[in-house]
XYZ file of C-alpha atoms in Angstrom:
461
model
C 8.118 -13.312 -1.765
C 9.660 -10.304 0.308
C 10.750 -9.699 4.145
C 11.404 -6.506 6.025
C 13.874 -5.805 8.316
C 11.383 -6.111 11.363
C 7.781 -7.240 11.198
C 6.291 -4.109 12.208
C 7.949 -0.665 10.925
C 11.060 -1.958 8.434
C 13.010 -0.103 11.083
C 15.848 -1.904 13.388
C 15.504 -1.549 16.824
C 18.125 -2.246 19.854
C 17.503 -3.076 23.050
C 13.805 -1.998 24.334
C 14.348 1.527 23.383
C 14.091 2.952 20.316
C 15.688 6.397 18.831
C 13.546 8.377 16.020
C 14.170 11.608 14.500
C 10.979 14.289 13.997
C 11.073 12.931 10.050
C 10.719 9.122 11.284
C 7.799 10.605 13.654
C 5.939 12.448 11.613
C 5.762 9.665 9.162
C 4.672 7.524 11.231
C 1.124 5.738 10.785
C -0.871 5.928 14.000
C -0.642 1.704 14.100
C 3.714 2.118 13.435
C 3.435 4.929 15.978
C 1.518 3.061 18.788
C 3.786 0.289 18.408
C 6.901 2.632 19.072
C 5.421 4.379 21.924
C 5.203 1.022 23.739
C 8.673 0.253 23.563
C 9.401 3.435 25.742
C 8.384 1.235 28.581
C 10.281 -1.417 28.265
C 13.630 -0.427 29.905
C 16.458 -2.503 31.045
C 14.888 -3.246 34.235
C 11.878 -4.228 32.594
C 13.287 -6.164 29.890
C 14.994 -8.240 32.175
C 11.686 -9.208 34.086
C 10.215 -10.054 30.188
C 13.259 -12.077 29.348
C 12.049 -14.227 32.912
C 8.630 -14.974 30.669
C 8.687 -19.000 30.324
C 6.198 -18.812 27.869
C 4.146 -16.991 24.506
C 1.350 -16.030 26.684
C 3.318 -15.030 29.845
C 4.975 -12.811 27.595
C 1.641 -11.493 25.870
C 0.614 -11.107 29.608
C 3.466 -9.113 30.724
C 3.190 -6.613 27.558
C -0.229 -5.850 28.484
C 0.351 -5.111 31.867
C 3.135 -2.616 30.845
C 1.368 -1.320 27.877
C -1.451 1.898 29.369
C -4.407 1.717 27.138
C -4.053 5.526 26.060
C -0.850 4.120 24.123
C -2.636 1.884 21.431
C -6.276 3.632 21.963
C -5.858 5.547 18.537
C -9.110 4.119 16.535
C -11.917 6.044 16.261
C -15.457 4.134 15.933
C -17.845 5.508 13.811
C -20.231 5.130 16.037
C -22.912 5.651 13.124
C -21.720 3.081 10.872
C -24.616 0.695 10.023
C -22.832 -2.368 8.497
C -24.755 -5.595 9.522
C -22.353 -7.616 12.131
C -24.706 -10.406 12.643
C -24.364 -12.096 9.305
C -22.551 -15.474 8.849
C -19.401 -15.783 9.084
C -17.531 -18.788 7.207
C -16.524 -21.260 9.699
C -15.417 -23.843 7.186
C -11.816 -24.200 5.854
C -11.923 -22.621 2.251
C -10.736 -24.624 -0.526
C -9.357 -22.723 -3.797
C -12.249 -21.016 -5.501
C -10.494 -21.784 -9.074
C -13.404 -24.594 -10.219
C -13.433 -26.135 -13.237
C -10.928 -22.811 -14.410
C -8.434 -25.177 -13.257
C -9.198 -28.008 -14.966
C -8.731 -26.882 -18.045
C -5.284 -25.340 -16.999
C -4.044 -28.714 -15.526
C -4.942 -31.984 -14.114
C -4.694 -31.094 -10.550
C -3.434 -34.089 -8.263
C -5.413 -35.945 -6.099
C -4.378 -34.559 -3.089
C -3.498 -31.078 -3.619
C -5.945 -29.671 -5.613
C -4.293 -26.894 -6.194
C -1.156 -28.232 -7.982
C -0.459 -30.330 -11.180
C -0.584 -34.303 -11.363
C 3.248 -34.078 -12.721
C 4.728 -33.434 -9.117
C 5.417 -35.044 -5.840
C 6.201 -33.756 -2.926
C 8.828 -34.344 -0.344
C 10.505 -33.897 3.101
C 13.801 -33.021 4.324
C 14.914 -31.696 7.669
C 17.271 -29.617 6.317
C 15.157 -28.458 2.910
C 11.628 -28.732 4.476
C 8.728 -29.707 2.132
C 9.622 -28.979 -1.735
C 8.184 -30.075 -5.020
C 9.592 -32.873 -7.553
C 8.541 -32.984 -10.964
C 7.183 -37.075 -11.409
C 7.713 -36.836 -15.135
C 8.919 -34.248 -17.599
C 7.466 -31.268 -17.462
C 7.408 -28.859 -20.453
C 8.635 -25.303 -20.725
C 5.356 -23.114 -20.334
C 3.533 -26.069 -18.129
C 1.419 -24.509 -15.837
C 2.067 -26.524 -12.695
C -0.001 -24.356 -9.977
C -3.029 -21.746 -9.281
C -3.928 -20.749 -5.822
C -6.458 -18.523 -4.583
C -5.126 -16.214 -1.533
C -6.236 -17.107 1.548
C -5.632 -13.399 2.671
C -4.428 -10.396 0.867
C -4.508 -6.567 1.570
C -3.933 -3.467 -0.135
C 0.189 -2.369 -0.328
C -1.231 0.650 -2.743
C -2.077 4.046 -2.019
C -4.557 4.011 -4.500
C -6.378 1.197 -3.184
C -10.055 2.217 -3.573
C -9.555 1.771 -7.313
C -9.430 -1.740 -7.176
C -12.147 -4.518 -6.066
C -11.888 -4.869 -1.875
C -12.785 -8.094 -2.203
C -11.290 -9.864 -5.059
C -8.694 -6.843 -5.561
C -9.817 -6.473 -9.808
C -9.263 -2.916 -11.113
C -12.748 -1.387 -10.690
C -14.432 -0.473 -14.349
C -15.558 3.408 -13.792
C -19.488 3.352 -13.666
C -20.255 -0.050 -12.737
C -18.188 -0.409 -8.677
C -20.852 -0.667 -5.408
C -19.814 1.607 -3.013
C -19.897 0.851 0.963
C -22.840 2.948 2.475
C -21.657 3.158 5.429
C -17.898 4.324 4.964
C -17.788 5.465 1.823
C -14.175 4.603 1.429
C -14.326 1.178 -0.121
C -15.353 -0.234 -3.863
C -16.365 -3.444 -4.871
C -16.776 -4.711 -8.408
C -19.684 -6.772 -8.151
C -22.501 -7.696 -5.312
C -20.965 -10.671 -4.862
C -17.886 -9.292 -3.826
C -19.293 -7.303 -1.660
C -22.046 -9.270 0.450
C -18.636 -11.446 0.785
C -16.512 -8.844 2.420
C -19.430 -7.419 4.512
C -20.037 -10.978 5.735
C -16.485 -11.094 6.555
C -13.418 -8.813 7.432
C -15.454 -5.489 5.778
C -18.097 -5.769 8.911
C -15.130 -4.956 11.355
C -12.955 -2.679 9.061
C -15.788 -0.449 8.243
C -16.498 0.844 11.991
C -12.760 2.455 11.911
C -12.401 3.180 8.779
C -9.627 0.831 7.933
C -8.255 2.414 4.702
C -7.824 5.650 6.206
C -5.566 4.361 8.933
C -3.578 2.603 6.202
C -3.403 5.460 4.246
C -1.929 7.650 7.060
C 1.758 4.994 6.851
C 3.649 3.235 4.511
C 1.655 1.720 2.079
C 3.636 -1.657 2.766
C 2.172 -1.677 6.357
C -0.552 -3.393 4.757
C 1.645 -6.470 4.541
C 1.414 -6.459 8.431
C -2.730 -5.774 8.104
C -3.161 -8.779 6.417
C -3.079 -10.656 10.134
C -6.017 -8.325 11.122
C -8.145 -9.607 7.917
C -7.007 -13.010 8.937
C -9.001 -13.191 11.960
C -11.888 -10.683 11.218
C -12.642 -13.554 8.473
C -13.572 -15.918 10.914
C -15.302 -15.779 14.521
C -13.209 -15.949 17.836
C -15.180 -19.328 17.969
C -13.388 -20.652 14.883
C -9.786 -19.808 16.639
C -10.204 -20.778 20.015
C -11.954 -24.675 18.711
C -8.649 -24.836 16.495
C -6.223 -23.184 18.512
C -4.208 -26.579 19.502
C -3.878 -27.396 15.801
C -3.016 -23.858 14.931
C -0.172 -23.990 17.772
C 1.520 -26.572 17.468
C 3.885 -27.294 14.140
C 3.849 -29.854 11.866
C 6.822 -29.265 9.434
C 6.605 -32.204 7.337
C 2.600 -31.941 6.868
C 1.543 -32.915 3.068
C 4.932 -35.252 2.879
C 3.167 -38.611 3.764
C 2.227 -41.048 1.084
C -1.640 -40.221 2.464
C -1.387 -36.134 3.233
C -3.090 -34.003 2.283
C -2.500 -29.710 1.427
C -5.714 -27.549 0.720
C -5.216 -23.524 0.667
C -6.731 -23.080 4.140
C -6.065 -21.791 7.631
C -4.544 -25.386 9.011
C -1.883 -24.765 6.022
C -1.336 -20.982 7.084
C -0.706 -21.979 10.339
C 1.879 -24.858 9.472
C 4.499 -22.345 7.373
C 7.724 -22.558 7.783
C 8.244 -20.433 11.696
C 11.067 -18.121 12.180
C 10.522 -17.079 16.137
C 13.254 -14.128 17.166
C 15.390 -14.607 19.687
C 16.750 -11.447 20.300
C 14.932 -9.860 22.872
C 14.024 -6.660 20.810
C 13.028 -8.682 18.325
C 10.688 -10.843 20.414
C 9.448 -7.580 22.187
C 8.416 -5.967 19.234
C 6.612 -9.530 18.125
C 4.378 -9.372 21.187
C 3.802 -5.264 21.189
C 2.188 -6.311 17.540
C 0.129 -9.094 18.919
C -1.136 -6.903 21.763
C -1.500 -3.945 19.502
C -3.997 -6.342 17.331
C -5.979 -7.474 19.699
C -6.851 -4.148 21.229
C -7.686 -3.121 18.236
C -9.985 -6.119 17.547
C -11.258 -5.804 21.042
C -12.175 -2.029 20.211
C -14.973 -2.723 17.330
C -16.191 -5.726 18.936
C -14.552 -8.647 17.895
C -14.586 -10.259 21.532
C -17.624 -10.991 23.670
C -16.458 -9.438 26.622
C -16.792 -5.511 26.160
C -15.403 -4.420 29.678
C -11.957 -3.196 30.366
C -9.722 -5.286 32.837
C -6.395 -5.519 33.778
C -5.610 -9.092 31.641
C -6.341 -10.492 28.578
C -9.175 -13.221 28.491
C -9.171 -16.120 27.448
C -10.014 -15.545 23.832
C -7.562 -12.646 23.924
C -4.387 -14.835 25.112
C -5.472 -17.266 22.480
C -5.984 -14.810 19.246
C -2.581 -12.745 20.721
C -0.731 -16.031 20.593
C -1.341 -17.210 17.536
C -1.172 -13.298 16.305
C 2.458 -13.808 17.716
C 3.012 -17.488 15.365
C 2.040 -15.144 12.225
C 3.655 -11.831 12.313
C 7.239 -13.785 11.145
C 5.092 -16.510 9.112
C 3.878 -13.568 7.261
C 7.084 -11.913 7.019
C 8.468 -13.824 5.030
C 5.484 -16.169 3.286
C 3.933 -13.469 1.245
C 3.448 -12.656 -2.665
C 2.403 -9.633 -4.092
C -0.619 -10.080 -6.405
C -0.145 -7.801 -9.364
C -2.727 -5.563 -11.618
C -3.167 -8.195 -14.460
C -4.481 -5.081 -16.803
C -1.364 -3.450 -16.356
C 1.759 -3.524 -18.758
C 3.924 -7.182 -18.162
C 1.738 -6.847 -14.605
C 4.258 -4.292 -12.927
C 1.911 -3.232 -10.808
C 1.644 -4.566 -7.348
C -1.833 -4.224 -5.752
C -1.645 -5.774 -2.816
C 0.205 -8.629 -0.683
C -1.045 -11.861 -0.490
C -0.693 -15.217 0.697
C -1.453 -18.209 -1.103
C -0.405 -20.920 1.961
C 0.215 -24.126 -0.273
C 2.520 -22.360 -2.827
C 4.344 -20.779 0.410
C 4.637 -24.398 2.014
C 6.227 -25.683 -0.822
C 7.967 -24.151 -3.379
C 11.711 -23.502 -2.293
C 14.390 -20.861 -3.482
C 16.501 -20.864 -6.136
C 18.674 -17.839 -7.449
C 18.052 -19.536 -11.423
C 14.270 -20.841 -10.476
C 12.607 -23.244 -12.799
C 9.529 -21.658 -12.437
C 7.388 -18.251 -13.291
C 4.713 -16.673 -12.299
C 1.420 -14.435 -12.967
C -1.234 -13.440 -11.446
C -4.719 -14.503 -12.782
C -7.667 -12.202 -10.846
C -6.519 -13.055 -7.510
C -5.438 -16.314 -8.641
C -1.283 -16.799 -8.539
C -0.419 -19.384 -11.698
C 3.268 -20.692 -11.594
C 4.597 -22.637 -14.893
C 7.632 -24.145 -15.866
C 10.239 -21.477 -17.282
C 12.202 -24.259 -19.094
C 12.041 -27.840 -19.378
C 12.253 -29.362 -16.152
C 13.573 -33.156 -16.277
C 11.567 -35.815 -13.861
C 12.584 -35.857 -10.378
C 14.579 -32.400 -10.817
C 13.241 -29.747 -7.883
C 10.687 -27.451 -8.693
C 11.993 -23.676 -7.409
C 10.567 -20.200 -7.468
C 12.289 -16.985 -6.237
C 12.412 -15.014 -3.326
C 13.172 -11.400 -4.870
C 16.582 -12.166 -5.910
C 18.082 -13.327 -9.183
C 21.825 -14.047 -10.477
C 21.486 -11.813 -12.784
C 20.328 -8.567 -10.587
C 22.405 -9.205 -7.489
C 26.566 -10.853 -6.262
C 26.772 -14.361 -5.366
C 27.415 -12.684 -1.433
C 24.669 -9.783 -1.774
C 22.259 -12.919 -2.480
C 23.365 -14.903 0.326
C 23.415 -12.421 2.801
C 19.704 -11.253 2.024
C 18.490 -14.633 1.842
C 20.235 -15.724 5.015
C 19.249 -11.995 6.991
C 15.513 -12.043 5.801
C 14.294 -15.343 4.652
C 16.748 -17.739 7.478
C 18.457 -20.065 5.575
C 21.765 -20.054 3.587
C 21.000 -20.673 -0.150
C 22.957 -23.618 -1.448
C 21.278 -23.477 -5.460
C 23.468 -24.226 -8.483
C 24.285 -20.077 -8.934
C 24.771 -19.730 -5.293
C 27.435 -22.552 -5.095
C 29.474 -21.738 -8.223
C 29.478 -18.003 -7.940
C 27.048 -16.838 -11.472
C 27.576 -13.044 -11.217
C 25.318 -10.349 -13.070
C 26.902 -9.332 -16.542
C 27.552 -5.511 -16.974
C 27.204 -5.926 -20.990
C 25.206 -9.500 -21.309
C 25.917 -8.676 -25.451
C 29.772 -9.252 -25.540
C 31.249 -11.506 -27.828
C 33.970 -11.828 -25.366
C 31.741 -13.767 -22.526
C 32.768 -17.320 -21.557
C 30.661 -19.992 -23.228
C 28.981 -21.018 -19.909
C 27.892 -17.703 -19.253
C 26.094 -16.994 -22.570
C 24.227 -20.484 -22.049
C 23.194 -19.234 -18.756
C 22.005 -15.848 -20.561
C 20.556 -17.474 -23.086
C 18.419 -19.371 -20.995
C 17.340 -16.457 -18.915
C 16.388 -15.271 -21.838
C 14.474 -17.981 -22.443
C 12.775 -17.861 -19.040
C 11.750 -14.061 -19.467
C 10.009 -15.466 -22.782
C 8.086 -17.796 -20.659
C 7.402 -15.453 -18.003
C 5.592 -12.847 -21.265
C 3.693 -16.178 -22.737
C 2.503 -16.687 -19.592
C 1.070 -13.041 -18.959
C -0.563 -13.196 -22.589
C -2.085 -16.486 -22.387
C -4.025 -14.877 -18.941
């Protein structure tokens, strides 16, 4: 999992202001730069006023007012594009499209299909949801798979992969959108999927051009777009109550239930800013997003006015619940035909592994990716009712005790209390001297032995 500085651009902003240099500008997507430009009207005497807001869609309210159209008006819609948007879209919650695949990895549990039988889960206020193994569990157990609810290109190169279930196209055999031209899928499955979904919208702007003009880990951010242009503004506004409101303890009772679906999404872990900026930039997003949205037709109502509707205030505010969620819930879905998958593809997020695998500096766990699929396992022996962990970027053996703690604590909100966080493991400049203290070879070793698990792992995909 990964964070940036601030959901939007990666670059730290204070007060409603921001200061840029030509470089910054001119490499600045048009979605990064729109964002920016709206902050120029938010001075102190404004930011005051939004500070007043005493609530999410006051707030969202108050941006759009302040916000001119011109500002954020920056797609262009091909107005000759001929993708179908009157097809189906799926209303239903999806469940993990692993099948009987699955199966014969694992005996998934009863109630969360999408884990093994050999774990529990639990609730604590001040640990959230995590995962305890019920019996032994052996090194190389596979103990999850998870299809991404949403994922999005982070790659340059992103029309050589699948835009639909993100393979590495074969050359020869990929479909080709008609109407853009700019997108690949590997099969027709794949694509009468995305063009009954997120593709329809994408295609009348010419989505991976815009994403190609910024960073390529804006597409991080994008994912939110593709998270409503999957489903109607019907689906949102007849589950917006149970999307708003927050459940922390969700899949914890002896009867709950966790499927990889948008009622999970919605019920990560929520990190709302409270610095002003912060919370400015939050709701410039969300408005940015649903301008856009409202631009290729995502909305019934197609005439301009002065506030959002209904539907608007309703996909803005729960635009403004994801941008953190997202922040700081995603994995990056590798190129499994690539060497020890070092290639990232795209980001993704796969909502029950999010909800409830915690941190640890010396995790228990590894992981893979599998297509789409992400496949966790144990990376030693893990003993029954020991916690289950996987790793949010950083690892004892690449970064200090305090460089750990700080990121974790700065990105990811919470001050890491694991075994190599508490008593101090450093990274070892030569991990082959003889001269090392006993406790820290056994800690090597078994790192070692982890990274071996990690490689059988990749193989046996």
């Amino acid at each position: 999992q990964g964070g940036t500085e601030t959901p939007s651009t990666g670059l730290q902003t204070k007060g409603g202001g921001t200061r840029r240099d030509t470089q910054q500008i001119e490499e600045m997507g048009e979605f990064t730069k729109a964002v920016f430009d709206s902050k120029e009207f938010f001075n102190e005497e404004v930011m005051k006023e939004f500070e007043e807001c005493d609530s999410q869609r006051s707030r969202l309210q108050f941006v759009n007012k302040h916000v001119p159209r011109h500002v954020t008006d920056f797609l262009r819609i091909d107005e000759g594009h001929s993708v179908c948007l009157n097809g189906q879209q799926n209303e239903q919650e999806s469940q993990p499209r692993n099948g009987s695949c699955t199966n014969s990895f694992m005996v998934p549990h009863q109630r969360f299909p999408t884990l093994s039988e050999s774990v529990s889960v639990e609730y604590q206020k001040d640990r959230g949801r995590h995962l305890k193994a019920n019996r032994k569990i052996k090194r190389g157990e596979i103990v999850a798979v998870e299809s991404p609810i949403v994922a999005f290109p982070v790659v340059k190169e992103c029309d050589d992969y699948c835009n639909s279930c993100f393979k590495a196209l074969e050359s020869g055999t990929a479909q080709q959108c008609e109407s853009c031209q700019l997108v690949f899928w590997c099969s027709s499955h794949c694509k009468t999927r995305a063009l009954g979904s997120h593709h329809r919208y994408e295609c009348m702007v010419r989505f991976p051009d815009i994403v190609k003009q910024g960073h390529p880990g804006i597409g991080k951010l994008f994912m939110i777009f593709r998270i409503f242009t999957q489903k109607s503004v019907q689906y949102f506004r007849e589950n917006n109550l149970k999307f708003v409101n927050h459940t922390p303890s969700t899949g914890s009772g002896a009867e709950d239930s966790l499927g990889s679906d948008y009622t999970t999404l919605f019920n990560l872990a929520r990190h709302i800013p409270e610095d002003p900026a912060k919370l400015l930039e939050v709701n410039i997003v969300s408005l940015v997003f649903v301008r856009m949205l409202e631009a290729v037709g995502y909305f019934s109502e197609c005439e301009d006015q002065i506030l959002l509707t209904s539907d608007q205030e309703i996909v803005a505010e729960l635009i403004s619940v994801l941008v953190p969620v997202i922040n700081v819930n995603t994995h990056p879905l590798h190129d499994g035909s690539s060497e020890n998958q070092n290639k990232t593809v795209c980001a993704a997020v796969y909502p029950v592994i999010a909800a409830l695998f915690n941190h640890s500096c010396d995790p228990s766990l590894v992981r893979a990716t599998w297509g789409d699929r992400l496949v966790l396992a144990a990376g030693r022996d893990i003993q029954k009712e020991e916690e289950l962990t996987d790793m949010y970027t950083v690892h004892w053996t690449e970064y200090e005790t305090e460089e750990r703690k700080e990121y974790l604590e700065r990105v990811f909100h919470f001050p890491c209390c694991c075994t190599a966080c508490v008593e101090g493991w450093e990274p070892v400049e030569d991990d082959r001297s003889t001269k090392l203290d006993l406790r820290v070879q056994r800690r090597l070793a078994a790192h070692s032995m982890r990274e071996q698990a990690e490689h059988r792992l990749m193989y046996f995909i």
